[in-house]
Amino acid sequence: MLAPYAVRVEQSRGRRVPEPPHPYRDAFQRDRDRVIHSRAFRRLEAKTQVFTRRYSDHFRNRLTHTIEVAQISRTIAAALALNVDLVEALALVHDIGHPPFGHAGEKALDAAMKAEGESFDHNLHALHIVEHFEQRYAAFPGLNLTFEVREGIVKHSRDYPREQFPELAEYLLDQRPPLEAQLIDLTDEIAYDTADLDDGYEARLLTLDEICGGVPLFDRLYRGMDSRYPGASPKLKFNEALKRVMDHLVTDLITATRDRIAAARIDSLDDVRAHPARLASFSPEVDAERKQTKQFLYGNLYLSKALEPEKRMAEEIVTQLFEHWMRRPSDLPRSYQNRKEPLAHVIRDYIAGMTDPFILEQHARFCGPRGAAG
Ligand code: MG
């Protein structure tokens, strides 16, 4: 039973190229499955989320992060009686536009594009992938996804001003996205805040004392586990506390969103779209705890000295390869050389699609041993 403000698949604005219905999967289920079967999705397995394999091979990569976002999103969507299939499709597709090497790779690719008078944005790149880049079907380029999935790809994490992005006009930039899309940015953050505490602790880049000192929410829940399981190992008490951090954030997101929907008297998808602000959100108290956690992770993990060498390497590799192909486009694979687009776009697409191991291989091939390239 869907809520009156959920997206109904039978009211979808449909695909660019109409297709006959499938006998037992609806359009959003098929979109989810098309994402899972895409090449860009499979490559998430070998893309860094935060930690490279130098630290451990059981840390999250972009694929396992994506699966965690999908799990959390399904739970919340079901509790709010939203369209779970649409939410799942949006969660699974939300990171496919990310280049190799996590945030550092994205920053370097953006800088390289800026030098050519352009920029790189992973949401817009994800749209580009599903619209043009994936070649799987004889009848159309891309994945021919429904409007609602494409709209969610563009709008889940930020608003794009209409005047600046005329090419996105069809995505109703003056309206809020459906709740199914609004959720994704928040579940993404629940997933990575908790996962990065976990992986950071495992990597010994964060100590228990630092986490308890910098994340009051975690500290409170950890103390509870300390008295409940006095004989358990610190790691197991850590796990119990972290699980409760996640539960606390998820529960608050569900109840606060439900309260805002009720307070704003939202009765339909049109109401969601026309509402002046996004309705999916944490309560002010929990939002403050979320911000504290995020700030702690920035100060102690993302911007830590320990991760600097990898970030520098990522920037060097992306920048040098980009410049190399700008100088020598004949070193690009034939299929890329034949594309009738500005060279910087072709190189952007090629690099953004790469996995970490593949870009390392390409760098060794065209730029020589690291440090010697120029
Ligand atoms: Mg993400």
mmCIF file of C-alpha atoms and ligand atoms in Angstrom:
data_model
loop_
_atom_site.group_PDB
_atom_site.id
_atom_site.type_symbol
_atom_site.label_atom_id
_atom_site.label_comp_id
_atom_site.label_asym_id
_atom_site.label_seq_id
_atom_site.Cartn_x
_atom_site.Cartn_y
_atom_site.Cartn_z
ATOM 1 C CA MET A 1 0.000 0.000 0.000
ATOM 2 C CA LEU A 2 1.592 3.216 -1.141
ATOM 3 C CA ALA A 3 1.130 6.534 0.623
ATOM 4 C CA PRO A 4 -0.895 9.118 -1.356
ATOM 5 C CA TYR A 5 2.311 11.142 -1.858
ATOM 6 C CA ALA A 6 4.377 8.216 -3.184
ATOM 7 C CA VAL A 7 5.343 7.874 -6.840
ATOM 8 C CA ARG A 8 3.037 5.418 -8.608
ATOM 9 C CA VAL A 9 4.627 3.437 -11.368
ATOM 10 C CA GLU A 10 1.471 3.484 -13.474
ATOM 11 C CA GLN A 11 1.666 7.297 -13.475
ATOM 12 C CA SER A 12 5.304 7.365 -14.619
ATOM 13 C CA ARG A 13 6.076 9.861 -17.347
ATOM 14 C CA GLY A 14 7.697 6.928 -19.084
ATOM 15 C CA ARG A 15 10.789 6.251 -21.151
ATOM 16 C CA ARG A 16 12.279 8.259 -24.007
ATOM 17 C CA VAL A 17 11.701 5.332 -26.339
ATOM 18 C CA PRO A 18 8.406 3.623 -25.445
ATOM 19 C CA GLU A 19 8.695 -0.098 -24.717
ATOM 20 C CA PRO A 20 6.025 -2.761 -24.300
ATOM 21 C CA PRO A 21 5.359 -3.674 -20.655
ATOM 22 C CA HIS A 22 7.123 -6.669 -19.155
ATOM 23 C CA PRO A 23 4.857 -9.539 -18.064
ATOM 24 C CA TYR A 24 5.945 -9.580 -14.416
ATOM 25 C CA ARG A 25 8.252 -6.611 -13.672
ATOM 26 C CA ASP A 26 7.053 -3.032 -13.593
ATOM 27 C CA ALA A 27 8.993 -0.120 -15.107
ATOM 28 C CA PHE A 28 10.877 0.866 -11.919
ATOM 29 C CA GLN A 29 11.817 -2.764 -11.204
ATOM 30 C CA ARG A 30 13.178 -3.013 -14.730
ATOM 31 C CA ASP A 31 15.107 0.227 -14.290
ATOM 32 C CA ARG A 32 16.663 -1.124 -11.086
ATOM 33 C CA ASP A 33 17.624 -4.304 -12.932
ATOM 34 C CA ARG A 34 19.066 -2.371 -15.886
ATOM 35 C CA VAL A 35 21.299 -0.469 -13.496
ATOM 36 C CA ILE A 36 22.496 -3.719 -11.888
ATOM 37 C CA HIS A 37 23.348 -5.159 -15.303
ATOM 38 C CA SER A 38 25.232 -2.080 -16.512
ATOM 39 C CA ARG A 39 29.015 -1.952 -16.904
ATOM 40 C CA ALA A 40 29.265 1.254 -14.906
ATOM 41 C CA PHE A 41 27.616 -0.518 -11.958
ATOM 42 C CA ARG A 42 29.987 -3.494 -12.085
ATOM 43 C CA ARG A 43 32.980 -1.156 -12.118
ATOM 44 C CA LEU A 44 31.964 0.301 -8.747
ATOM 45 C CA GLU A 45 33.563 -2.804 -7.257
ATOM 46 C CA ALA A 46 37.033 -1.529 -8.058
ATOM 47 C CA LYS A 47 36.539 2.141 -7.221
ATOM 48 C CA THR A 48 37.684 3.647 -3.952
ATOM 49 C CA GLN A 49 35.066 4.956 -1.560
ATOM 50 C CA VAL A 50 37.395 6.365 1.128
ATOM 51 C CA PHE A 51 40.030 3.701 1.742
ATOM 52 C CA THR A 52 42.135 2.041 -0.905
ATOM 53 C CA ARG A 53 43.045 -1.624 -0.582
ATOM 54 C CA ARG A 54 46.308 -0.554 1.068
ATOM 55 C CA TYR A 55 44.441 -0.640 4.371
ATOM 56 C CA SER A 56 42.389 -3.784 4.117
ATOM 57 C CA ASP A 57 40.395 -5.746 1.598
ATOM 58 C CA HIS A 58 37.276 -5.890 3.731
ATOM 59 C CA PHE A 59 36.672 -2.140 3.756
ATOM 60 C CA ARG A 60 33.872 -0.628 1.743
ATOM 61 C CA ASN A 61 34.367 0.137 -1.900
ATOM 62 C CA ARG A 62 31.858 2.066 -3.998
ATOM 63 C CA LEU A 63 29.864 -1.062 -4.781
ATOM 64 C CA THR A 64 29.448 -2.250 -1.182
ATOM 65 C CA HIS A 65 28.717 1.340 -0.128
ATOM 66 C CA THR A 66 26.032 1.468 -2.816
ATOM 67 C CA ILE A 67 24.496 -1.797 -1.574
ATOM 68 C CA GLU A 68 24.416 -0.391 1.962
ATOM 69 C CA VAL A 69 22.697 2.781 0.729
ATOM 70 C CA ALA A 70 20.128 0.608 -1.070
ATOM 71 C CA GLN A 71 19.495 -1.445 2.080
ATOM 72 C CA ILE A 72 18.975 1.606 4.298
ATOM 73 C CA SER A 73 16.866 3.350 1.657
ATOM 74 C CA ARG A 74 14.552 0.364 1.208
ATOM 75 C CA THR A 75 13.930 0.204 4.964
ATOM 76 C CA ILE A 76 13.054 3.894 5.192
ATOM 77 C CA ALA A 77 10.973 3.911 2.017
ATOM 78 C CA ALA A 78 8.937 0.937 3.239
ATOM 79 C CA ALA A 79 8.348 2.588 6.633
ATOM 80 C CA LEU A 80 7.102 5.732 4.868
ATOM 81 C CA ALA A 81 5.022 3.721 2.352
ATOM 82 C CA LEU A 82 7.000 5.168 -0.546
ATOM 83 C CA ASN A 83 7.771 3.364 -3.783
ATOM 84 C CA VAL A 84 10.512 0.938 -2.695
ATOM 85 C CA ASP A 85 11.405 -0.133 -6.235
ATOM 86 C CA LEU A 86 12.031 3.447 -7.347
ATOM 87 C CA VAL A 87 14.057 4.128 -4.202
ATOM 88 C CA GLU A 88 16.133 1.027 -4.784
ATOM 89 C CA ALA A 89 16.820 1.949 -8.407
ATOM 90 C CA LEU A 90 17.896 5.449 -7.301
ATOM 91 C CA ALA A 91 20.118 4.117 -4.518
ATOM 92 C CA LEU A 92 21.849 1.624 -6.805
ATOM 93 C CA VAL A 93 22.498 4.247 -9.483
ATOM 94 C CA HIS A 94 23.455 7.137 -7.172
ATOM 95 C CA ASP A 95 27.251 6.727 -7.384
ATOM 96 C CA ILE A 96 27.798 5.388 -10.909
ATOM 97 C CA GLY A 97 29.070 8.767 -12.093
ATOM 98 C CA HIS A 98 32.051 8.716 -9.740
ATOM 99 C CA PRO A 99 35.537 8.578 -11.212
ATOM 100 C CA PRO A 100 38.282 6.362 -9.725
ATOM 101 C CA PHE A 101 40.019 7.255 -6.448
ATOM 102 C CA GLY A 102 37.086 8.664 -4.492
ATOM 103 C CA HIS A 103 36.786 12.359 -3.842
ATOM 104 C CA ALA A 104 40.403 13.119 -4.799
ATOM 105 C CA GLY A 105 39.846 11.633 -8.261
ATOM 106 C CA GLU A 106 36.732 13.720 -8.754
ATOM 107 C CA LYS A 107 38.476 16.883 -7.659
ATOM 108 C CA ALA A 108 41.353 16.280 -10.064
ATOM 109 C CA LEU A 109 39.040 15.512 -12.974
ATOM 110 C CA ASP A 110 37.027 18.640 -12.222
ATOM 111 C CA ALA A 111 40.233 20.731 -12.134
ATOM 112 C CA ALA A 112 41.380 19.246 -15.455
ATOM 113 C CA MET A 113 38.010 20.065 -17.022
ATOM 114 C CA LYS A 114 38.065 23.580 -15.563
ATOM 115 C CA ALA A 115 41.374 24.171 -17.349
ATOM 116 C CA GLU A 116 39.379 23.463 -20.552
ATOM 117 C CA GLY A 117 36.645 25.903 -19.491
ATOM 118 C CA GLU A 118 34.279 23.167 -18.278
ATOM 119 C CA SER A 119 33.666 21.207 -15.101
ATOM 120 C CA PHE A 120 32.922 17.726 -13.819
ATOM 121 C CA ASP A 121 29.840 16.881 -11.747
ATOM 122 C CA HIS A 122 29.215 13.242 -10.799
ATOM 123 C CA ASN A 123 25.397 13.535 -10.862
ATOM 124 C CA LEU A 124 25.403 14.959 -14.376
ATOM 125 C CA HIS A 125 27.948 12.369 -15.375
ATOM 126 C CA ALA A 126 25.700 9.593 -14.028
ATOM 127 C CA LEU A 127 22.897 10.971 -16.213
ATOM 128 C CA HIS A 128 25.254 11.007 -19.195
ATOM 129 C CA ILE A 129 26.154 7.351 -18.542
ATOM 130 C CA VAL A 130 22.570 6.107 -18.403
ATOM 131 C CA GLU A 131 21.481 8.301 -21.323
ATOM 132 C CA HIS A 132 24.297 7.799 -23.799
ATOM 133 C CA PHE A 133 27.286 5.922 -22.598
ATOM 134 C CA GLU A 134 25.989 2.470 -21.764
ATOM 135 C CA GLN A 135 25.535 0.520 -24.994
ATOM 136 C CA ARG A 136 23.490 -2.578 -24.291
ATOM 137 C CA TYR A 137 20.374 -2.474 -26.402
ATOM 138 C CA ALA A 138 19.887 -2.537 -30.156
ATOM 139 C CA ALA A 139 16.829 -0.278 -30.110
ATOM 140 C CA PHE A 140 18.241 2.708 -28.226
ATOM 141 C CA PRO A 141 21.427 4.159 -26.772
ATOM 142 C CA GLY A 142 21.859 4.157 -22.993
ATOM 143 C CA LEU A 143 19.484 2.371 -20.639
ATOM 144 C CA ASN A 144 16.290 4.171 -21.682
ATOM 145 C CA LEU A 145 15.317 4.654 -18.015
ATOM 146 C CA THR A 146 12.017 6.153 -16.909
ATOM 147 C CA PHE A 147 11.736 9.877 -16.337
ATOM 148 C CA GLU A 148 11.484 9.446 -12.548
ATOM 149 C CA VAL A 149 14.799 7.594 -12.298
ATOM 150 C CA ARG A 150 16.573 10.134 -14.517
ATOM 151 C CA GLU A 151 15.064 12.997 -12.558
ATOM 152 C CA GLY A 152 16.221 11.388 -9.301
ATOM 153 C CA ILE A 153 19.756 10.976 -10.648
ATOM 154 C CA VAL A 154 19.906 14.703 -11.366
ATOM 155 C CA LYS A 155 18.069 16.061 -8.344
ATOM 156 C CA HIS A 156 18.658 13.690 -5.407
ATOM 157 C CA SER A 157 21.489 15.610 -3.783
ATOM 158 C CA ARG A 158 21.251 19.195 -4.923
ATOM 159 C CA ASP A 159 19.177 21.737 -6.784
ATOM 160 C CA TYR A 160 20.309 22.870 -10.206
ATOM 161 C CA PRO A 161 19.201 26.462 -10.948
ATOM 162 C CA ARG A 162 17.177 26.541 -14.146
ATOM 163 C CA GLU A 163 18.984 29.558 -15.593
ATOM 164 C CA GLN A 164 22.390 27.872 -15.259
ATOM 165 C CA PHE A 165 21.354 24.453 -16.556
ATOM 166 C CA PRO A 166 19.000 24.973 -19.512
ATOM 167 C CA GLU A 167 19.904 21.489 -20.775
ATOM 168 C CA LEU A 168 18.190 20.025 -17.686
ATOM 169 C CA ALA A 169 14.912 21.909 -18.205
ATOM 170 C CA GLU A 170 12.898 18.714 -18.731
ATOM 171 C CA TYR A 171 13.659 17.679 -15.122
ATOM 172 C CA LEU A 172 11.313 20.265 -13.587
ATOM 173 C CA LEU A 173 14.098 22.176 -11.855
ATOM 174 C CA ASP A 174 11.623 24.578 -10.241
ATOM 175 C CA GLN A 175 9.972 21.699 -8.367
ATOM 176 C CA ARG A 176 11.153 19.528 -5.520
ATOM 177 C CA PRO A 177 11.947 15.921 -6.487
ATOM 178 C CA PRO A 178 9.665 13.149 -5.177
ATOM 179 C CA LEU A 179 10.347 11.897 -1.627
ATOM 180 C CA GLU A 180 11.867 8.733 -3.118
ATOM 181 C CA ALA A 181 14.691 10.890 -4.534
ATOM 182 C CA GLN A 182 14.912 13.254 -1.569
ATOM 183 C CA LEU A 183 15.707 10.301 0.692
ATOM 184 C CA ILE A 184 18.790 9.190 -1.183
ATOM 185 C CA ASP A 185 21.094 12.008 -0.188
ATOM 186 C CA LEU A 186 20.270 11.459 3.491
ATOM 187 C CA THR A 187 20.570 7.681 3.419
ATOM 188 C CA ASP A 188 23.852 8.106 1.553
ATOM 189 C CA GLU A 189 25.108 10.144 4.473
ATOM 190 C CA ILE A 190 23.822 7.689 7.099
ATOM 191 C CA ALA A 191 25.638 4.932 5.208
ATOM 192 C CA TYR A 192 28.974 6.695 4.867
ATOM 193 C CA ASP A 193 29.069 8.359 8.276
ATOM 194 C CA THR A 194 28.613 5.008 10.020
ATOM 195 C CA ALA A 195 30.763 3.045 7.558
ATOM 196 C CA ASP A 196 33.643 5.514 7.754
ATOM 197 C CA LEU A 197 33.632 5.413 11.558
ATOM 198 C CA ASP A 198 33.750 1.633 11.252
ATOM 199 C CA ASP A 199 36.488 1.462 8.606
ATOM 200 C CA GLY A 200 38.439 4.307 10.230
ATOM 201 C CA TYR A 201 38.430 2.466 13.556
ATOM 202 C CA GLU A 202 39.416 -0.800 11.877
ATOM 203 C CA ALA A 203 42.225 0.953 10.011
ATOM 204 C CA ARG A 204 43.414 2.360 13.357
ATOM 205 C CA LEU A 205 43.216 5.859 11.923
ATOM 206 C CA LEU A 206 40.572 6.637 14.538
ATOM 207 C CA THR A 207 40.830 5.458 18.139
ATOM 208 C CA LEU A 208 37.875 4.719 20.361
ATOM 209 C CA ASP A 209 38.831 7.669 22.590
ATOM 210 C CA GLU A 210 38.918 10.039 19.621
ATOM 211 C CA ILE A 211 35.535 8.841 18.373
ATOM 212 C CA CYS A 212 33.946 9.096 21.839
ATOM 213 C CA GLY A 213 35.521 12.528 22.311
ATOM 214 C CA GLY A 214 34.422 13.891 18.919
ATOM 215 C CA VAL A 215 31.077 12.178 18.324
ATOM 216 C CA PRO A 216 28.800 12.695 21.377
ATOM 217 C CA LEU A 217 26.056 10.544 19.825
ATOM 218 C CA PHE A 218 28.442 7.604 19.548
ATOM 219 C CA ASP A 219 29.843 8.256 23.024
ATOM 220 C CA ARG A 220 26.411 8.120 24.628
ATOM 221 C CA LEU A 221 25.512 4.852 22.930
ATOM 222 C CA TYR A 222 28.938 3.310 23.565
ATOM 223 C CA ARG A 223 28.625 3.995 27.324
ATOM 224 C CA GLY A 224 25.318 2.166 27.271
ATOM 225 C CA MET A 225 27.001 -0.865 25.682
ATOM 226 C CA ASP A 226 29.828 -0.650 28.192
ATOM 227 C CA SER A 227 27.401 -1.193 31.056
ATOM 228 C CA ARG A 228 25.247 -3.677 29.168
ATOM 229 C CA TYR A 229 28.102 -5.907 27.933
ATOM 230 C CA PRO A 230 30.944 -5.238 30.416
ATOM 231 C CA GLY A 231 32.816 -8.413 29.443
ATOM 232 C CA ALA A 232 32.628 -7.926 25.648
ATOM 233 C CA SER A 233 35.671 -6.865 23.620
ATOM 234 C CA PRO A 234 35.911 -3.163 22.708
ATOM 235 C CA LYS A 235 35.356 -4.042 19.028
ATOM 236 C CA LEU A 236 32.081 -5.823 19.777
ATOM 237 C CA LYS A 237 30.922 -2.968 21.992
ATOM 238 C CA PHE A 238 31.947 -0.626 19.158
ATOM 239 C CA ASN A 239 29.809 -2.632 16.733
ATOM 240 C CA GLU A 240 26.820 -2.593 19.083
ATOM 241 C CA ALA A 241 27.128 1.173 19.544
ATOM 242 C CA LEU A 242 27.570 1.851 15.834
ATOM 243 C CA LYS A 243 24.555 -0.252 14.957
ATOM 244 C CA ARG A 244 22.556 1.902 17.380
ATOM 245 C CA VAL A 245 23.940 5.094 15.818
ATOM 246 C CA MET A 246 22.599 3.915 12.480
ATOM 247 C CA ASP A 247 19.280 2.922 13.975
ATOM 248 C CA HIS A 248 19.000 6.297 15.730
ATOM 249 C CA LEU A 249 19.602 8.199 12.472
ATOM 250 C CA VAL A 250 17.269 6.004 10.417
ATOM 251 C CA THR A 251 14.449 6.149 12.972
ATOM 252 C CA ASP A 252 14.747 9.915 13.279
ATOM 253 C CA LEU A 253 14.733 10.373 9.511
ATOM 254 C CA ILE A 254 11.528 8.316 9.280
ATOM 255 C CA THR A 255 9.705 10.096 12.114
ATOM 256 C CA ALA A 256 10.888 13.625 11.283
ATOM 257 C CA THR A 257 9.960 13.181 7.614
ATOM 258 C CA ARG A 258 6.559 11.780 8.564
ATOM 259 C CA ASP A 259 5.990 14.760 10.903
ATOM 260 C CA ARG A 260 6.906 17.278 8.207
ATOM 261 C CA ILE A 261 4.608 15.573 5.708
ATOM 262 C CA ALA A 262 1.751 15.774 8.222
ATOM 263 C CA ALA A 263 2.505 19.365 9.277
ATOM 264 C CA ALA A 264 2.584 20.518 5.642
ATOM 265 C CA ARG A 265 -0.665 18.580 4.897
ATOM 266 C CA ILE A 266 0.922 16.768 1.988
ATOM 267 C CA ASP A 267 -1.660 14.608 0.209
ATOM 268 C CA SER A 268 -0.194 13.944 -3.179
ATOM 269 C CA LEU A 269 2.959 13.783 -5.228
ATOM 270 C CA ASP A 270 2.052 17.203 -6.650
ATOM 271 C CA ASP A 271 2.084 18.590 -3.089
ATOM 272 C CA VAL A 272 5.575 17.138 -2.544
ATOM 273 C CA ARG A 273 6.766 18.700 -5.778
ATOM 274 C CA ALA A 274 5.195 22.088 -5.086
ATOM 275 C CA HIS A 275 6.345 22.345 -1.468
ATOM 276 C CA PRO A 276 8.919 25.152 -1.124
ATOM 277 C CA ALA A 277 11.460 22.964 0.714
ATOM 278 C CA ARG A 278 12.479 19.324 0.730
ATOM 279 C CA LEU A 279 10.363 17.316 3.158
ATOM 280 C CA ALA A 280 12.761 14.454 3.847
ATOM 281 C CA SER A 281 14.958 15.512 6.730
ATOM 282 C CA PHE A 282 16.212 14.735 10.210
ATOM 283 C CA SER A 283 14.823 16.527 13.267
ATOM 284 C CA PRO A 284 16.843 19.639 14.217
ATOM 285 C CA GLU A 285 18.416 17.825 17.224
ATOM 286 C CA VAL A 286 19.518 14.797 15.230
ATOM 287 C CA ASP A 287 20.598 16.974 12.338
ATOM 288 C CA ALA A 288 22.985 18.679 14.767
ATOM 289 C CA GLU A 289 24.361 15.246 15.791
ATOM 290 C CA ARG A 290 24.737 14.298 12.133
ATOM 291 C CA LYS A 291 26.683 17.493 11.447
ATOM 292 C CA GLN A 292 28.960 16.856 14.437
ATOM 293 C CA THR A 293 29.693 13.365 13.149
ATOM 294 C CA LYS A 294 30.440 14.640 9.680
ATOM 295 C CA GLN A 295 32.714 17.374 11.001
ATOM 296 C CA PHE A 296 34.568 14.827 13.095
ATOM 297 C CA LEU A 297 35.104 12.631 10.040
ATOM 298 C CA TYR A 298 36.385 15.566 7.986
ATOM 299 C CA GLY A 299 38.794 16.729 10.651
ATOM 300 C CA ASN A 300 40.068 13.328 11.719
ATOM 301 C CA LEU A 301 39.744 11.103 8.694
ATOM 302 C CA TYR A 302 39.039 12.650 5.281
ATOM 303 C CA LEU A 303 41.531 15.477 5.803
ATOM 304 C CA SER A 304 43.968 13.449 7.911
ATOM 305 C CA LYS A 305 47.681 13.279 7.145
ATOM 306 C CA ALA A 306 47.426 9.495 6.843
ATOM 307 C CA LEU A 307 45.259 9.686 3.719
ATOM 308 C CA GLU A 308 47.275 12.474 2.091
ATOM 309 C CA PRO A 309 49.761 10.361 0.099
ATOM 310 C CA GLU A 310 46.938 8.496 -1.621
ATOM 311 C CA LYS A 311 45.091 11.686 -2.432
ATOM 312 C CA ARG A 312 48.213 13.225 -3.892
ATOM 313 C CA MET A 313 48.816 10.121 -5.983
ATOM 314 C CA ALA A 314 45.216 10.159 -7.225
ATOM 315 C CA GLU A 315 45.453 13.792 -8.286
ATOM 316 C CA GLU A 316 48.774 13.248 -9.993
ATOM 317 C CA ILE A 317 47.566 10.239 -11.964
ATOM 318 C CA VAL A 318 44.291 11.777 -13.125
ATOM 319 C CA THR A 319 45.931 15.096 -14.035
ATOM 320 C CA GLN A 320 48.877 13.591 -15.889
ATOM 321 C CA LEU A 321 46.781 11.143 -17.885
ATOM 322 C CA PHE A 322 44.282 13.856 -18.819
ATOM 323 C CA GLU A 323 47.091 16.098 -20.048
ATOM 324 C CA HIS A 324 48.748 13.219 -21.866
ATOM 325 C CA TRP A 325 45.625 12.406 -23.897
ATOM 326 C CA MET A 326 44.976 16.091 -24.599
ATOM 327 C CA ARG A 327 48.454 16.195 -26.169
ATOM 328 C CA ARG A 328 48.291 12.763 -27.802
ATOM 329 C CA PRO A 329 44.698 11.813 -28.616
ATOM 330 C CA SER A 330 46.073 9.067 -30.865
ATOM 331 C CA ASP A 331 46.920 7.179 -27.651
ATOM 332 C CA LEU A 332 43.205 6.865 -26.844
ATOM 333 C CA PRO A 333 41.405 3.647 -27.809
ATOM 334 C CA ARG A 334 40.060 3.780 -31.374
ATOM 335 C CA SER A 335 36.404 3.868 -30.264
ATOM 336 C CA TYR A 336 37.090 7.047 -28.263
ATOM 337 C CA GLN A 337 39.120 8.687 -31.030
ATOM 338 C CA ASN A 338 36.168 8.276 -33.378
ATOM 339 C CA ARG A 339 33.726 10.137 -31.170
ATOM 340 C CA LYS A 340 32.513 13.425 -32.572
ATOM 341 C CA GLU A 341 32.737 15.513 -29.418
ATOM 342 C CA PRO A 342 35.255 17.921 -27.961
ATOM 343 C CA LEU A 343 38.395 16.027 -26.945
ATOM 344 C CA ALA A 344 38.094 17.078 -23.281
ATOM 345 C CA HIS A 345 34.638 15.432 -23.119
ATOM 346 C CA VAL A 346 35.966 12.225 -24.601
ATOM 347 C CA ILE A 347 38.834 12.089 -22.109
ATOM 348 C CA ARG A 348 36.502 12.981 -19.238
ATOM 349 C CA ASP A 349 34.196 10.072 -20.129
ATOM 350 C CA TYR A 350 37.106 7.684 -20.514
ATOM 351 C CA ILE A 351 38.746 8.593 -17.204
ATOM 352 C CA ALA A 352 35.500 8.840 -15.221
ATOM 353 C CA GLY A 353 34.578 5.289 -16.193
ATOM 354 C CA MET A 354 37.877 3.770 -15.093
ATOM 355 C CA THR A 355 38.416 1.581 -12.051
ATOM 356 C CA ASP A 356 41.364 2.271 -9.745
ATOM 357 C CA PRO A 357 43.473 -0.645 -11.083
ATOM 358 C CA PHE A 358 42.771 0.268 -14.706
ATOM 359 C CA ILE A 359 43.780 3.901 -14.364
ATOM 360 C CA LEU A 360 46.976 2.833 -12.565
ATOM 361 C CA GLU A 361 47.758 0.545 -15.482
ATOM 362 C CA GLN A 362 47.062 3.305 -18.024
ATOM 363 C CA HIS A 363 49.245 5.704 -16.091
ATOM 364 C CA ALA A 364 52.153 3.241 -15.980
ATOM 365 C CA ARG A 365 51.767 2.701 -19.736
ATOM 366 C CA PHE A 366 51.585 6.324 -20.894
ATOM 367 C CA CYS A 367 53.239 8.354 -18.170
ATOM 368 C CA GLY A 368 55.940 5.944 -17.057
ATOM 369 C CA PRO A 369 56.861 5.140 -13.482
ATOM 370 C CA ARG A 370 55.221 7.482 -11.015
ATOM 371 C CA GLY A 371 57.327 10.558 -10.327
ATOM 372 C CA ALA A 372 59.125 10.333 -13.681
ATOM 373 C CA ALA A 373 56.182 11.547 -15.735
ATOM 374 C CA GLY A 374 56.035 15.110 -16.946
HETATM 375 MG MG MG B 1 27.273 7.628 -2.141
#
